[in-house]
PDB file of C-alpha atoms in Angstrom:
ATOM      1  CA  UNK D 286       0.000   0.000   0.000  1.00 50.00           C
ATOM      2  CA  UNK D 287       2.983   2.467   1.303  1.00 58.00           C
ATOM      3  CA  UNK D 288       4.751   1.306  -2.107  1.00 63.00           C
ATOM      4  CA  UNK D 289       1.392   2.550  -4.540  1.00 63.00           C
ATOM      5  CA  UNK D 290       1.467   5.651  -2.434  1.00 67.00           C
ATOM      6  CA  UNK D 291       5.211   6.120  -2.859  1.00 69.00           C
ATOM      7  CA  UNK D 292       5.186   5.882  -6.687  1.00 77.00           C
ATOM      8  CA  UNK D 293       2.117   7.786  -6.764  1.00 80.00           C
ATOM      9  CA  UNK D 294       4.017  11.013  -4.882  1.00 84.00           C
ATOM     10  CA  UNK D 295       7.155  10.480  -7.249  1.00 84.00           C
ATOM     11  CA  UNK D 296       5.186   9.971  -9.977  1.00 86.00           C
ATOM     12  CA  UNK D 297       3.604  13.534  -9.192  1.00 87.00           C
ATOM     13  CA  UNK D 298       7.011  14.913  -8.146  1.00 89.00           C
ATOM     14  CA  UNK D 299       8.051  14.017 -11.477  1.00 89.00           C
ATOM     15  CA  UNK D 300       5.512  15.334 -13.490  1.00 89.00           C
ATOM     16  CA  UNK D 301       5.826  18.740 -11.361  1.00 90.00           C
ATOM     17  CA  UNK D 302       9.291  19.211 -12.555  1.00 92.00           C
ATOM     18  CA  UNK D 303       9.440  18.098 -15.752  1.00 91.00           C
ATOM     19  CA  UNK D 304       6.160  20.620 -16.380  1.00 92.00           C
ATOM     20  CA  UNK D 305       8.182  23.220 -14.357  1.00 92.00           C
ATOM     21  CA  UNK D 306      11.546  22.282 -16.621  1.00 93.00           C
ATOM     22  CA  UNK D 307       9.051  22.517 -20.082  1.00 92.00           C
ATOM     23  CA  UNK D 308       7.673  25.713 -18.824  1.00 91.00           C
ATOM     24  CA  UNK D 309      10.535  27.356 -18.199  1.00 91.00           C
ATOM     25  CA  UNK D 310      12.472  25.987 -21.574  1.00 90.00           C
ATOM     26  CA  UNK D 311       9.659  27.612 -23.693  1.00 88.00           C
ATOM     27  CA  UNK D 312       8.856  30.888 -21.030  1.00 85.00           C
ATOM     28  CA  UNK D 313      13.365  31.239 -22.314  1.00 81.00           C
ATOM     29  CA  UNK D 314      12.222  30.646 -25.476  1.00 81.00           C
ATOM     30  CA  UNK D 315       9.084  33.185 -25.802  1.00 77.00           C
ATOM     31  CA  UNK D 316      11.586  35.735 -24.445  1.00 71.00           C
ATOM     32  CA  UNK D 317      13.876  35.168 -27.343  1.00 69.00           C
ATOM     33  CA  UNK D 318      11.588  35.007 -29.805  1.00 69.00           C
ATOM     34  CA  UNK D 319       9.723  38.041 -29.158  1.00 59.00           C
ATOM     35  CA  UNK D 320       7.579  36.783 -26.163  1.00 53.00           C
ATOM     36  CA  UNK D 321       6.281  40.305 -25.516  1.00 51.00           C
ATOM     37  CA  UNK D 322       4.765  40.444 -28.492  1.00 52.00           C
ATOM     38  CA  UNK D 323       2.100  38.028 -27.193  1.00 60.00           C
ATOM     39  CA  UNK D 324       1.766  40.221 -23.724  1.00 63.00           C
ATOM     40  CA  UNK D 325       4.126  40.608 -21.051  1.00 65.00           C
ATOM     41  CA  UNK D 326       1.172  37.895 -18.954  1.00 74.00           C
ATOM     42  CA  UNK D 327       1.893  34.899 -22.093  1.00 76.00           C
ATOM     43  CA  UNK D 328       5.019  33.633 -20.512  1.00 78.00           C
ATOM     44  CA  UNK D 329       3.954  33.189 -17.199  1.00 83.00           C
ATOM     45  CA  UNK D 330       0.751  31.356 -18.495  1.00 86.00           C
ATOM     46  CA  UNK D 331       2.696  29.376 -20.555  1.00 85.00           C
ATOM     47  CA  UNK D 332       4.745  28.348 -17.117  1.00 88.00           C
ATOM     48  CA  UNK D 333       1.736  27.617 -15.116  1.00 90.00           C
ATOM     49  CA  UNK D 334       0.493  25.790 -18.615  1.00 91.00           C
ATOM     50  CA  UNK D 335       3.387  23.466 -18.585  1.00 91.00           C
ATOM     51  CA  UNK D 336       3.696  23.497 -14.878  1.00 90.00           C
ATOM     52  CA  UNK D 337      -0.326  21.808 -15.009  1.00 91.00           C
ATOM     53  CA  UNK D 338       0.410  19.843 -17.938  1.00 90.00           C
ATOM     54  CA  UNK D 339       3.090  17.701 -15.823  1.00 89.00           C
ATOM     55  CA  UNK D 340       1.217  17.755 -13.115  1.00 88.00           C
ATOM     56  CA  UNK D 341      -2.042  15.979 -14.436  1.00 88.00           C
ATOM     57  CA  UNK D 342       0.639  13.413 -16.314  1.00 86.00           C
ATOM     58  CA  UNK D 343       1.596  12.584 -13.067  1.00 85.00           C
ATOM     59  CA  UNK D 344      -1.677  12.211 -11.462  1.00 84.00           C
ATOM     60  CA  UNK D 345      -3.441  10.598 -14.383  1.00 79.00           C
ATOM     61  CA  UNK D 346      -4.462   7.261 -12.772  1.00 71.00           C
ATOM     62  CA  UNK D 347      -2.386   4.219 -14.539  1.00 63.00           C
ATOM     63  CA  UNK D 348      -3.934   1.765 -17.248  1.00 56.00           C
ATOM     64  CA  UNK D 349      -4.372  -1.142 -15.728  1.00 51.00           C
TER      65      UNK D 349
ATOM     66  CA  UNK C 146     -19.622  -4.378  -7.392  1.00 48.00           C
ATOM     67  CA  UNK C 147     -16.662  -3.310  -5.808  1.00 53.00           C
ATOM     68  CA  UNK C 148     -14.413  -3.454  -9.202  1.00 58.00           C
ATOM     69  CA  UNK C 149     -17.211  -1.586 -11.503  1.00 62.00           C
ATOM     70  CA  UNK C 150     -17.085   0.868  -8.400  1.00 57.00           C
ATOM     71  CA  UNK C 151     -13.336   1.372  -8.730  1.00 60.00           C
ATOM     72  CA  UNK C 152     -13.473   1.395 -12.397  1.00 65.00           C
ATOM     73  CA  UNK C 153     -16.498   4.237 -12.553  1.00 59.00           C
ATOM     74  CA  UNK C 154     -14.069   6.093 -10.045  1.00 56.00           C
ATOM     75  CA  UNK C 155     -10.993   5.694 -12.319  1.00 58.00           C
ATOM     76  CA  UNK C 156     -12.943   6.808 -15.240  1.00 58.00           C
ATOM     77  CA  UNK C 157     -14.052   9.658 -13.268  1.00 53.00           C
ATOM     78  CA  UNK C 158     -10.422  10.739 -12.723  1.00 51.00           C
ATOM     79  CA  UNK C 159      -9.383   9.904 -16.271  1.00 54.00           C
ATOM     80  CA  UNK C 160     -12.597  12.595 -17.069  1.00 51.00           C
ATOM     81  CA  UNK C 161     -11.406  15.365 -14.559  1.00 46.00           C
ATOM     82  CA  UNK C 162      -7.566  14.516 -15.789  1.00 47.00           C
ATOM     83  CA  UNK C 163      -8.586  15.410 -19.132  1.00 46.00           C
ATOM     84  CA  UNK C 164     -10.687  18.096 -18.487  1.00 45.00           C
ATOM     85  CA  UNK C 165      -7.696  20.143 -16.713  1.00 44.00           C
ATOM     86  CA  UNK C 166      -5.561  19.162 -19.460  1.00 43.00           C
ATOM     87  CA  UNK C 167      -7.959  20.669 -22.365  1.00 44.00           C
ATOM     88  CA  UNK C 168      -8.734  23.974 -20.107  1.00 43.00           C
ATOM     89  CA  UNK C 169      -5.446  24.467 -19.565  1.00 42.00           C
ATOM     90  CA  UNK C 170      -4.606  24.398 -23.172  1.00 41.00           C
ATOM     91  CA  UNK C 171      -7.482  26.176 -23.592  1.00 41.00           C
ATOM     92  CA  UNK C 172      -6.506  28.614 -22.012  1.00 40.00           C
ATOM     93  CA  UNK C 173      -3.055  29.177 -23.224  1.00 41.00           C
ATOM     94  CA  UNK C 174      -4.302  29.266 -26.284  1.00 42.00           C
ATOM     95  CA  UNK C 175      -6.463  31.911 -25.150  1.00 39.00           C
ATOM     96  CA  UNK C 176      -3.329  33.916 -23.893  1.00 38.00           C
ATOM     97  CA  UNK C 177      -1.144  33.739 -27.063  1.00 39.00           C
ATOM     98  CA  UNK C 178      -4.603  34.238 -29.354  1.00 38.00           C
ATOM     99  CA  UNK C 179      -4.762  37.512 -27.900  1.00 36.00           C
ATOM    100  CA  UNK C 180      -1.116  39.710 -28.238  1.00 39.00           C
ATOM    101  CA  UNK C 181      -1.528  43.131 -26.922  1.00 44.00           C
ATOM    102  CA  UNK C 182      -1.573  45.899 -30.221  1.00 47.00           C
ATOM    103  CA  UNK C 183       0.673  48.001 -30.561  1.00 53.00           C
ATOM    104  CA  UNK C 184       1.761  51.128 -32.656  1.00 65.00           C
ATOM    105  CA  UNK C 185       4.689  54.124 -32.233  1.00 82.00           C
ATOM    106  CA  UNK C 186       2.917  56.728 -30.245  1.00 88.00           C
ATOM    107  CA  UNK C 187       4.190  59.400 -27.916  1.00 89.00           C
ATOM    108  CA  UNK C 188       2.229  61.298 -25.558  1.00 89.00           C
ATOM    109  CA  UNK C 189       3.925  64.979 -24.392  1.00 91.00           C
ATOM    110  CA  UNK C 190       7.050  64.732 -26.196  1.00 92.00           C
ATOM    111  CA  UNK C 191       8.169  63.944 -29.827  1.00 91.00           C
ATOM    112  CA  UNK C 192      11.292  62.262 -31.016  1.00 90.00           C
ATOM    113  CA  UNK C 193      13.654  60.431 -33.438  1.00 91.00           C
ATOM    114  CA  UNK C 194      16.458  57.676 -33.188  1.00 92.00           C
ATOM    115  CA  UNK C 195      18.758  56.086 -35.665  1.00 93.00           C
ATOM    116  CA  UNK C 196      20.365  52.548 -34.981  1.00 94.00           C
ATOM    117  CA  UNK C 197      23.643  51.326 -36.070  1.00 92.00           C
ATOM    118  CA  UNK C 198      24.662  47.374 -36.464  1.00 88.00           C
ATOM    119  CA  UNK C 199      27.805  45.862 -34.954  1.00 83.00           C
ATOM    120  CA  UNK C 200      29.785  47.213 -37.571  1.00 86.00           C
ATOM    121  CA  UNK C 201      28.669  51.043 -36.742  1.00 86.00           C
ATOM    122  CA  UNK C 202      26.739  51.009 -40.312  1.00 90.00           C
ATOM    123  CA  UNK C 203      23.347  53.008 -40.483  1.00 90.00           C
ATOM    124  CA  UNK C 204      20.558  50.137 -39.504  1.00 91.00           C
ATOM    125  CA  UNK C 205      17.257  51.568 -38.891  1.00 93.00           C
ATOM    126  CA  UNK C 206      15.498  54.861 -37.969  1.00 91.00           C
ATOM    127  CA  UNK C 207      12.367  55.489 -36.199  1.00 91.00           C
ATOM    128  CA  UNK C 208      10.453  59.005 -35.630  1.00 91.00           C
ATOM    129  CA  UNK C 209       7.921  58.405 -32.608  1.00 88.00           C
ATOM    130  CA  UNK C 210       4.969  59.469 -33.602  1.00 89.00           C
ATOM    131  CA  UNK C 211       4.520  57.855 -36.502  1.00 87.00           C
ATOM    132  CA  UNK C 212       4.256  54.770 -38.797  1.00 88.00           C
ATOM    133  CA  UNK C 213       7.640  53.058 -38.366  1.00 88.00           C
ATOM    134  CA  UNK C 214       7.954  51.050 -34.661  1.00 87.00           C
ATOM    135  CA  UNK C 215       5.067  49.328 -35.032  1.00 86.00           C
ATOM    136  CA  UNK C 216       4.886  45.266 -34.037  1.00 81.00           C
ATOM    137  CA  UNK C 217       4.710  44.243 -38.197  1.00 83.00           C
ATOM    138  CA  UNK C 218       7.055  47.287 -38.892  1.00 88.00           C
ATOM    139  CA  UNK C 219       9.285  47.305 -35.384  1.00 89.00           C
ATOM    140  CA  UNK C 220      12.515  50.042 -34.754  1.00 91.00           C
ATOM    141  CA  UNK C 221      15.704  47.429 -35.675  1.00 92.00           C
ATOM    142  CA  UNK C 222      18.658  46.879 -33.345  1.00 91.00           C
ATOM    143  CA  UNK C 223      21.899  44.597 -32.646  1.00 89.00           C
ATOM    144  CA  UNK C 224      22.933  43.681 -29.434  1.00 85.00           C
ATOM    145  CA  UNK C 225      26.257  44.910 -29.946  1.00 86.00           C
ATOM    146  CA  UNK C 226      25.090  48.155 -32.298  1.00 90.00           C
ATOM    147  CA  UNK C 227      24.333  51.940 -30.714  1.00 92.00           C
ATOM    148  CA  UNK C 228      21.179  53.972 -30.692  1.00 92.00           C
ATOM    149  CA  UNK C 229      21.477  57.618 -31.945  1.00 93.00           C
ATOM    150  CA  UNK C 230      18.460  59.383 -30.087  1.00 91.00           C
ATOM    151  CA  UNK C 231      16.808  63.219 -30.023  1.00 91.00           C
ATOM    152  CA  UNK C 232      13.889  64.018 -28.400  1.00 90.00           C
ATOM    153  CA  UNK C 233      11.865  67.515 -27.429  1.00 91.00           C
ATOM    154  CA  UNK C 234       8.588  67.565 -24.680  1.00 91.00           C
ATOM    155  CA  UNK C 235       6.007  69.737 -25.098  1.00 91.00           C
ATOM    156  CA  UNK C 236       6.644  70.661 -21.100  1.00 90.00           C
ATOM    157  CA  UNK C 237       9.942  71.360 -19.173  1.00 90.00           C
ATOM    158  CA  UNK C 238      10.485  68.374 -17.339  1.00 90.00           C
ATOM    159  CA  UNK C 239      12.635  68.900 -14.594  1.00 89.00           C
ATOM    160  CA  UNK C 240      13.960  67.101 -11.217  1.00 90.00           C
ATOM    161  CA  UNK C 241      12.243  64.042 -11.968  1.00 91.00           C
ATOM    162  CA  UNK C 242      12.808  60.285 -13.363  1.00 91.00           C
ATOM    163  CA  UNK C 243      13.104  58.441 -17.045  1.00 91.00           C
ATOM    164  CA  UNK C 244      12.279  55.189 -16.996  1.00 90.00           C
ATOM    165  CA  UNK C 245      12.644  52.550 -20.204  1.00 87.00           C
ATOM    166  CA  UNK C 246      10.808  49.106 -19.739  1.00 86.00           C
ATOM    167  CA  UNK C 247      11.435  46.789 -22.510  1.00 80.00           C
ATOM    168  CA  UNK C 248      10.577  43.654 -20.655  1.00 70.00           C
ATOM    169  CA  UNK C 249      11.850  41.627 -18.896  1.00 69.00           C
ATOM    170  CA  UNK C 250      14.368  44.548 -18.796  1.00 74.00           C
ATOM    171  CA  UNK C 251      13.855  48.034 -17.177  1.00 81.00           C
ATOM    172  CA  UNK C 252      16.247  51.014 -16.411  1.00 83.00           C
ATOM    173  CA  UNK C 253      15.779  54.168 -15.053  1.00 88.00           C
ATOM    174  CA  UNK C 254      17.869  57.771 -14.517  1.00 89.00           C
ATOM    175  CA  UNK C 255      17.276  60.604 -12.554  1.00 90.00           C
ATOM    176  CA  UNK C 256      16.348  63.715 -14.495  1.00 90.00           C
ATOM    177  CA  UNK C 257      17.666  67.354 -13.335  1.00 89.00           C
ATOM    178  CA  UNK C 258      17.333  69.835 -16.334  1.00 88.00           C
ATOM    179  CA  UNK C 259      18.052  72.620 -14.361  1.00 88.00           C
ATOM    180  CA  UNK C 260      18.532  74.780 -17.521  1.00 88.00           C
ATOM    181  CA  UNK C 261      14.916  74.187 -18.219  1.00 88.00           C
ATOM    182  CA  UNK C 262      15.693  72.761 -21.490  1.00 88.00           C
ATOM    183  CA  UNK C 263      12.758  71.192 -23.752  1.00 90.00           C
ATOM    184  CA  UNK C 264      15.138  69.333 -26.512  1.00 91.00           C
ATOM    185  CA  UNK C 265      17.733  66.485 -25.601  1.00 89.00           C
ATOM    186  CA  UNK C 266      19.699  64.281 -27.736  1.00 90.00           C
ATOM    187  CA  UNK C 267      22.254  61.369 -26.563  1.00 90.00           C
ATOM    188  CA  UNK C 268      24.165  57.865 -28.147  1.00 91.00           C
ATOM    189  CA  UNK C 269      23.298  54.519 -26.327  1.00 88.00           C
ATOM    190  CA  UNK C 270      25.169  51.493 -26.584  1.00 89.00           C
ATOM    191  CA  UNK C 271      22.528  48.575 -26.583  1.00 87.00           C
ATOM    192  CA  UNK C 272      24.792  46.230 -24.700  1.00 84.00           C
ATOM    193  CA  UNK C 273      25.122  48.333 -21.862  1.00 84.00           C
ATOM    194  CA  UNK C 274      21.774  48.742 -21.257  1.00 79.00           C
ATOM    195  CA  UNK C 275      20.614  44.506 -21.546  1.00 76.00           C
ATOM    196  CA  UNK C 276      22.399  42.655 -19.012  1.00 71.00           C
ATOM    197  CA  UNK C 277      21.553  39.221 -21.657  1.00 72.00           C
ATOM    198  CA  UNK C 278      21.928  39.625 -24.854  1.00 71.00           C
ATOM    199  CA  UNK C 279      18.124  38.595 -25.875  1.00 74.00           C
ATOM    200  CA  UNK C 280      16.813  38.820 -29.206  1.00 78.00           C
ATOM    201  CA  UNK C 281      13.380  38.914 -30.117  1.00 78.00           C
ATOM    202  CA  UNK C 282      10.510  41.525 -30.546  1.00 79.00           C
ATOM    203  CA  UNK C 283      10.106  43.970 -27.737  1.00 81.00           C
ATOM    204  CA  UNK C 284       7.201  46.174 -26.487  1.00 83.00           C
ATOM    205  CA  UNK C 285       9.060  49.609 -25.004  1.00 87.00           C
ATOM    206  CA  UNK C 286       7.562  52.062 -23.152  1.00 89.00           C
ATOM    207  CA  UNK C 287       9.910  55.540 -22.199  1.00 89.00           C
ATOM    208  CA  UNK C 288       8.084  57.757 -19.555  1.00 91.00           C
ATOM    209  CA  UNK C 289       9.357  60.965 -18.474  1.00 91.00           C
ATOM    210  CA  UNK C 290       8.260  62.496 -15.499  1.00 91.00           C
ATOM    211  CA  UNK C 291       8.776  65.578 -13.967  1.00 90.00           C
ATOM    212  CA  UNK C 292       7.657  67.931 -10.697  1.00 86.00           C
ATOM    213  CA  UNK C 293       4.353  69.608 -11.107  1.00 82.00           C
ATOM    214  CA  UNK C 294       3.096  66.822 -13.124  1.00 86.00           C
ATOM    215  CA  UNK C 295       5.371  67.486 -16.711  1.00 88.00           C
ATOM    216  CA  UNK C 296       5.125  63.794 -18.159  1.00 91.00           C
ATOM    217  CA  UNK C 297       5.999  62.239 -21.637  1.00 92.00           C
ATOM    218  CA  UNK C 298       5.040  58.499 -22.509  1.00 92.00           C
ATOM    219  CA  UNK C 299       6.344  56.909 -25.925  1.00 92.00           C
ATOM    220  CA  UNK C 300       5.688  53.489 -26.864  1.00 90.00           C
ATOM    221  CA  UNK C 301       6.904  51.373 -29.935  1.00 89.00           C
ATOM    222  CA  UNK C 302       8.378  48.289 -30.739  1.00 87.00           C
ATOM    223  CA  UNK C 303      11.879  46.980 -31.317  1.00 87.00           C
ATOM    224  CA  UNK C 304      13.745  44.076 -32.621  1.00 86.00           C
ATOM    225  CA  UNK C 305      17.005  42.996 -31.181  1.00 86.00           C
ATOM    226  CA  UNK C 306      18.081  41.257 -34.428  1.00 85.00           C
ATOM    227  CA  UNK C 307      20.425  38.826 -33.605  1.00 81.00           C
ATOM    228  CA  UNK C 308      20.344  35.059 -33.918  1.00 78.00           C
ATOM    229  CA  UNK C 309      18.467  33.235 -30.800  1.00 75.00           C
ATOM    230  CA  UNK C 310      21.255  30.980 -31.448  1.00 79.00           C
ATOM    231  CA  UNK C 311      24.414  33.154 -30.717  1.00 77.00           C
ATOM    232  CA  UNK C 312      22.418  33.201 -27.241  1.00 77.00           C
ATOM    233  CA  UNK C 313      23.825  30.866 -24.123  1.00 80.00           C
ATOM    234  CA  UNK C 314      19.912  31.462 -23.009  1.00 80.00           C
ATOM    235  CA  UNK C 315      18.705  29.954 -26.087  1.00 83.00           C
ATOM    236  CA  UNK C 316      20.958  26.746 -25.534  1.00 87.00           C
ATOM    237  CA  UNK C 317      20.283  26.965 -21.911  1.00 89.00           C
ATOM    238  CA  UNK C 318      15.833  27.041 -22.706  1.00 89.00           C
ATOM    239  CA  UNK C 319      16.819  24.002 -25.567  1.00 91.00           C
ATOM    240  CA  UNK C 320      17.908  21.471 -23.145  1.00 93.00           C
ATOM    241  CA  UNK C 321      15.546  22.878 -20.254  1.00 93.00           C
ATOM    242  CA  UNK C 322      13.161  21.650 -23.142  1.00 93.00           C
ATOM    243  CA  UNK C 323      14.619  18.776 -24.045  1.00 94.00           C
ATOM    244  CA  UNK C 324      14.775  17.451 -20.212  1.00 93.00           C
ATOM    245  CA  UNK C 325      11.151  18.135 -19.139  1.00 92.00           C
ATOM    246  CA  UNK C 326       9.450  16.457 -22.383  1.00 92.00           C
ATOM    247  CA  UNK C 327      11.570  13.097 -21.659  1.00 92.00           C
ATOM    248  CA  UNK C 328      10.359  13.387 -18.442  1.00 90.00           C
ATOM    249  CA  UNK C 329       6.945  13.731 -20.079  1.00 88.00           C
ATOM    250  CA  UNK C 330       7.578  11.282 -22.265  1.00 89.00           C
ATOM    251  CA  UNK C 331       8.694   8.620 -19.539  1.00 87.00           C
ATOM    252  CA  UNK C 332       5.348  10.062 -17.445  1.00 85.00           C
ATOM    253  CA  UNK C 333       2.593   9.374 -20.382  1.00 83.00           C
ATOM    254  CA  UNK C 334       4.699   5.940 -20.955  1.00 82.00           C
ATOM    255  CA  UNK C 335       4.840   4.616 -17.595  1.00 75.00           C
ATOM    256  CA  UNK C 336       0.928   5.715 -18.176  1.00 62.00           C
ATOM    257  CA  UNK C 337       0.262   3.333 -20.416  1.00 55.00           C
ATOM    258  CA  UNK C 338       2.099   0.403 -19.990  1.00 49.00           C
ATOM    259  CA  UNK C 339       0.629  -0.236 -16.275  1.00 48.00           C
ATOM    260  CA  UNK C 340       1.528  -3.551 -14.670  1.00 49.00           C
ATOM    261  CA  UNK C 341      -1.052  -6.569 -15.828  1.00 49.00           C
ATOM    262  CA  UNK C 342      -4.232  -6.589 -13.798  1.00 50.00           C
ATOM    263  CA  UNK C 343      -4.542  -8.649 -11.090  1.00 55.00           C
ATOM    264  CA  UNK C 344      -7.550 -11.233 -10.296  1.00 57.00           C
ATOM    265  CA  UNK C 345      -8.808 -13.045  -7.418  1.00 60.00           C
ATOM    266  CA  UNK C 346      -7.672 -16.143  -9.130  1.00 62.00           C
ATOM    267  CA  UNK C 347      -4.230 -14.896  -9.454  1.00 60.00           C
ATOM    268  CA  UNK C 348      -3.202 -14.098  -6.372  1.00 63.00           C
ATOM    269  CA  UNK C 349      -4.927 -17.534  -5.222  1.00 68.00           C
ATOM    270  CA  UNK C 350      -2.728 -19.680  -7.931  1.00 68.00           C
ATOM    271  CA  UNK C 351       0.395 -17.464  -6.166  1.00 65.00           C
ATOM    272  CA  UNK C 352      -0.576 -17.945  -2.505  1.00 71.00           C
ATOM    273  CA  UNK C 353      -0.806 -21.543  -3.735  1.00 73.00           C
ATOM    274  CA  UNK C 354       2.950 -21.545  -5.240  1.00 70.00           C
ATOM    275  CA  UNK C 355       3.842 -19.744  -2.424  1.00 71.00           C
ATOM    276  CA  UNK C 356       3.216 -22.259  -0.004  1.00 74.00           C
ATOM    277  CA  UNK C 357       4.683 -25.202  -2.263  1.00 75.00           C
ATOM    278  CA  UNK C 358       7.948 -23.461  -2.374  1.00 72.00           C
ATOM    279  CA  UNK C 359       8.043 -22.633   1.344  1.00 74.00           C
ATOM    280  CA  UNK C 360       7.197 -26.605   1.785  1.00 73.00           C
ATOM    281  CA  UNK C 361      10.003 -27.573  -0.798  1.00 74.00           C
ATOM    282  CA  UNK C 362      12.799 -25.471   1.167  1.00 69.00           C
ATOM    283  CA  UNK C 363      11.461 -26.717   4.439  1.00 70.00           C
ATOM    284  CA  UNK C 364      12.099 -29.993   3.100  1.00 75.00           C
ATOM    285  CA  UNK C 365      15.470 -29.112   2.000  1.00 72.00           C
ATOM    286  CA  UNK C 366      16.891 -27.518   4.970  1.00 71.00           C
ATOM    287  CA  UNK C 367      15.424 -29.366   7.882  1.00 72.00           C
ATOM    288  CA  UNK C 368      15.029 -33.084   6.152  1.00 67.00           C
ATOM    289  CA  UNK C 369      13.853 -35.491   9.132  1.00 61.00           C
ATOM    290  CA  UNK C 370      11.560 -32.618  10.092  1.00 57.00           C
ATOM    291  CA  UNK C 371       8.040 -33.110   9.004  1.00 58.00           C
ATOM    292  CA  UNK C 372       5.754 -30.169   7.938  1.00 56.00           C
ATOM    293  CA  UNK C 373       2.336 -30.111   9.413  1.00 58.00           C
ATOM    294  CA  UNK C 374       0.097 -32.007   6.972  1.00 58.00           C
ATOM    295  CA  UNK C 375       2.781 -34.274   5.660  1.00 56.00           C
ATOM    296  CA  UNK C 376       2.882 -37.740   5.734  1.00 56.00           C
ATOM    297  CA  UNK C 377       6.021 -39.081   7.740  1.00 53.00           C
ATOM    298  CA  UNK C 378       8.298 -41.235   5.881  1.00 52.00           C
ATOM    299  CA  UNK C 379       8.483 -44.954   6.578  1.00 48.00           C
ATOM    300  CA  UNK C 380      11.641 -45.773   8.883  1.00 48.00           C
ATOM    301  CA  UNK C 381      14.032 -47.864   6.220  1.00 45.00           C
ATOM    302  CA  UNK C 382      12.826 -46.910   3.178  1.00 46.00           C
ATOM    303  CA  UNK C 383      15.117 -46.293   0.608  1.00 46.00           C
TER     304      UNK C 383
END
C-alpha cells in the first residue's frame, strides 16, 4: 500500500518538474523570440500551462 | 460491485484529468490568441532615433509618432550596435525620473534639467543597457516624469536582431526543453504500460505456489523434520 502511495508522490514529483523544466524551456524561449509580443502575462501562463500539464501526467491514474 | 465501483471512479479521474488538461490548453491558447496591439505613439514629447549594427553602419530609424515602430514594422537593433536618439517635450520636465521598460528589462535615470531645457539628444550602446543579450521583438515604453506633473510616454516596438542561437539562453531554454518532455515522455509511458491486472484467481494460484515453495525449502533444509500435513516417511525406506 505504502509502495502505490510512494510511486504515486514520485510519480507527481516528477511530473511537477518536468512541467516546471518545459515551462521554463519555452517561457526562455518566448523571451527570445519576441515573447512580448504576445503580452508581457503569455510567458507566465505558458509556465503555469506546462507546470499543469506535468502535473495531471503525473496524477493521471495508470492503465491497468 | 466493488471493481465496476473502482473502475467508474478511475474513469471519473481519467474525465477530470482530461478536463484540466484541455482547459489548460485552452486557455493558453487563449493567452497567445490575444497579443496586446501596438503602434509608435508618444504622448507629451516627440522624437527620433537612428540605430547602427555591430559594424557602426546606419541600420534603422524610427520618428515616434509615426508609422515606423510598429509590431509588423518594429525600430531594428543589434545587441552589440548603438542607438542615436533626439527628443523635445512639449513641457519642461525637470527634477524628476526616465524610466525605459522593454521587458523583462527596465532602467531608469534621474532627471535634473536645471537649464529648463525642452530638446535632448544622446548615443546609447545597446549592450550596456541589456544585461543578456536577448533577441526577439520587444514592447518599449519611455516615460518621463517631472515635478508639477510634466510627463511624456512613448511606446513602440523593437527588434534585437540577432540570432536566438548566438544566445547561451537559447541553448540553456533548448535542453531545459529537451529534459522536461523526456520526463513527459517517460510520465505518459509509464501511463500506459501499467503492470497486468490482477484477479482473485491470481493471487490464489500465487498464494498456492507460495506455499509449495516454502514446503520444498522446508524440506530441503530441515530433512527429518516433518511439515504439518505431511505424511512421515516410513523408517528404512530407501
Amino acid at each position: 500500500m505504502s509502495d502505490v502511495k510512494t510511486h504515486r508522490l514520485r510519480r507527481t514529483i516528477g511530473g511537477l518538474c518536468s512541467g516546471l523544466m518545459v515551462g521554463l524551456g519555452l517561457t526562455l524561449m518566448l523571451v527570445m523570440y519576441g515573447t512580448v509580443a504576445l503580452g508581457t502575462r503569455a510567458p507566465f501562463a505558458v509556465l503555469a500551462g506546462a507546470v499543469l500539464v506535468g502535473l495531471v501526467l503525473g496524477i493521471l491514474p495508470r492503465r491497468r | 460491485m466493488g471493481t465496476s465501483m473502482r473502475q467508474a471512479a478511475k474513469r471519473s479521474a481519467r474525465r477530470v484529468a482530461a478536463a484540466g488538461l484541455i482547459a489548460a490548453l485552452a486557455s493558453l491558447g487563449g493567452v497567445l490568441a490575444a497579443p496586446s496591439a501596438g503602434a509608435a505613439t508618444a504622448t507629451g514629447c516627440s522624437g527620433a532615433a537612428i540605430s547602427t549594427d555591430n559594424d557602426g553602419n546606419a541600420l534603422d530609424e524610427v520618428d515616434v509618432p509615426g508609422p515606423h515602430g510598429t509590431k509588423s514594422d518594429p525600430f531594428e537593433i543589434t545587441s552589440k550596435g548603438t542607438v542615436d536618439w533626439s527628443g523635445s517635450t512639449d513641457e519642461v520636465i525637470q527634477d524628476g525620473k526616465w524610466t525605459v521598460y522593454a521587458w523583462p528589462f527596465s532602467f531608469d535615470g534621474k532627471i535634473d534639467n536645471d537649464d529648463g531645457n525642452t530638446q535632448k539628444s544622446g548615443n546609447e550602446k545597446v549592450d550596456d543597457r541589456l544585461p543578456l543579450p536577448v533577441p526577439g521583438l520587444i514592447f518599449v515604453k519611455v516615460t518621463l516624469t517631472g515635478k508639477g506633473g510634466a510627463e511624456c510616454r512613448a511606446t513602440g516596438w523593437v527588434r534585437i536582431t540577432d540570432s536566438p542561437m548566438s544566445s547561451a539562453v537559447f541553448w540553456f531554454a533548448a535542453l531545459l526543453m529537451l529534459f522536461g518532455f523526456l520526463g513527459w515522455i517517460l510520465l505518459m509511458m509509464g501511463f500506459r504500460s501499467g503492470a497486468a491486472p490482477v484477479s482473485p484467481a491470481d493471487t490464489a494460484t500465487a498464494e498456492t505456489l507460495t506455499e509449495t515453495a516454502r514446503l520444498s525449502v522446508a524440506d530441503e533444509l530441515y530433512p527429518k523434520h516433518d511439515p504439518p500435513g505431511s505424511t512421515p516417511d516410513e523408517e528404512g525406506a530407501p
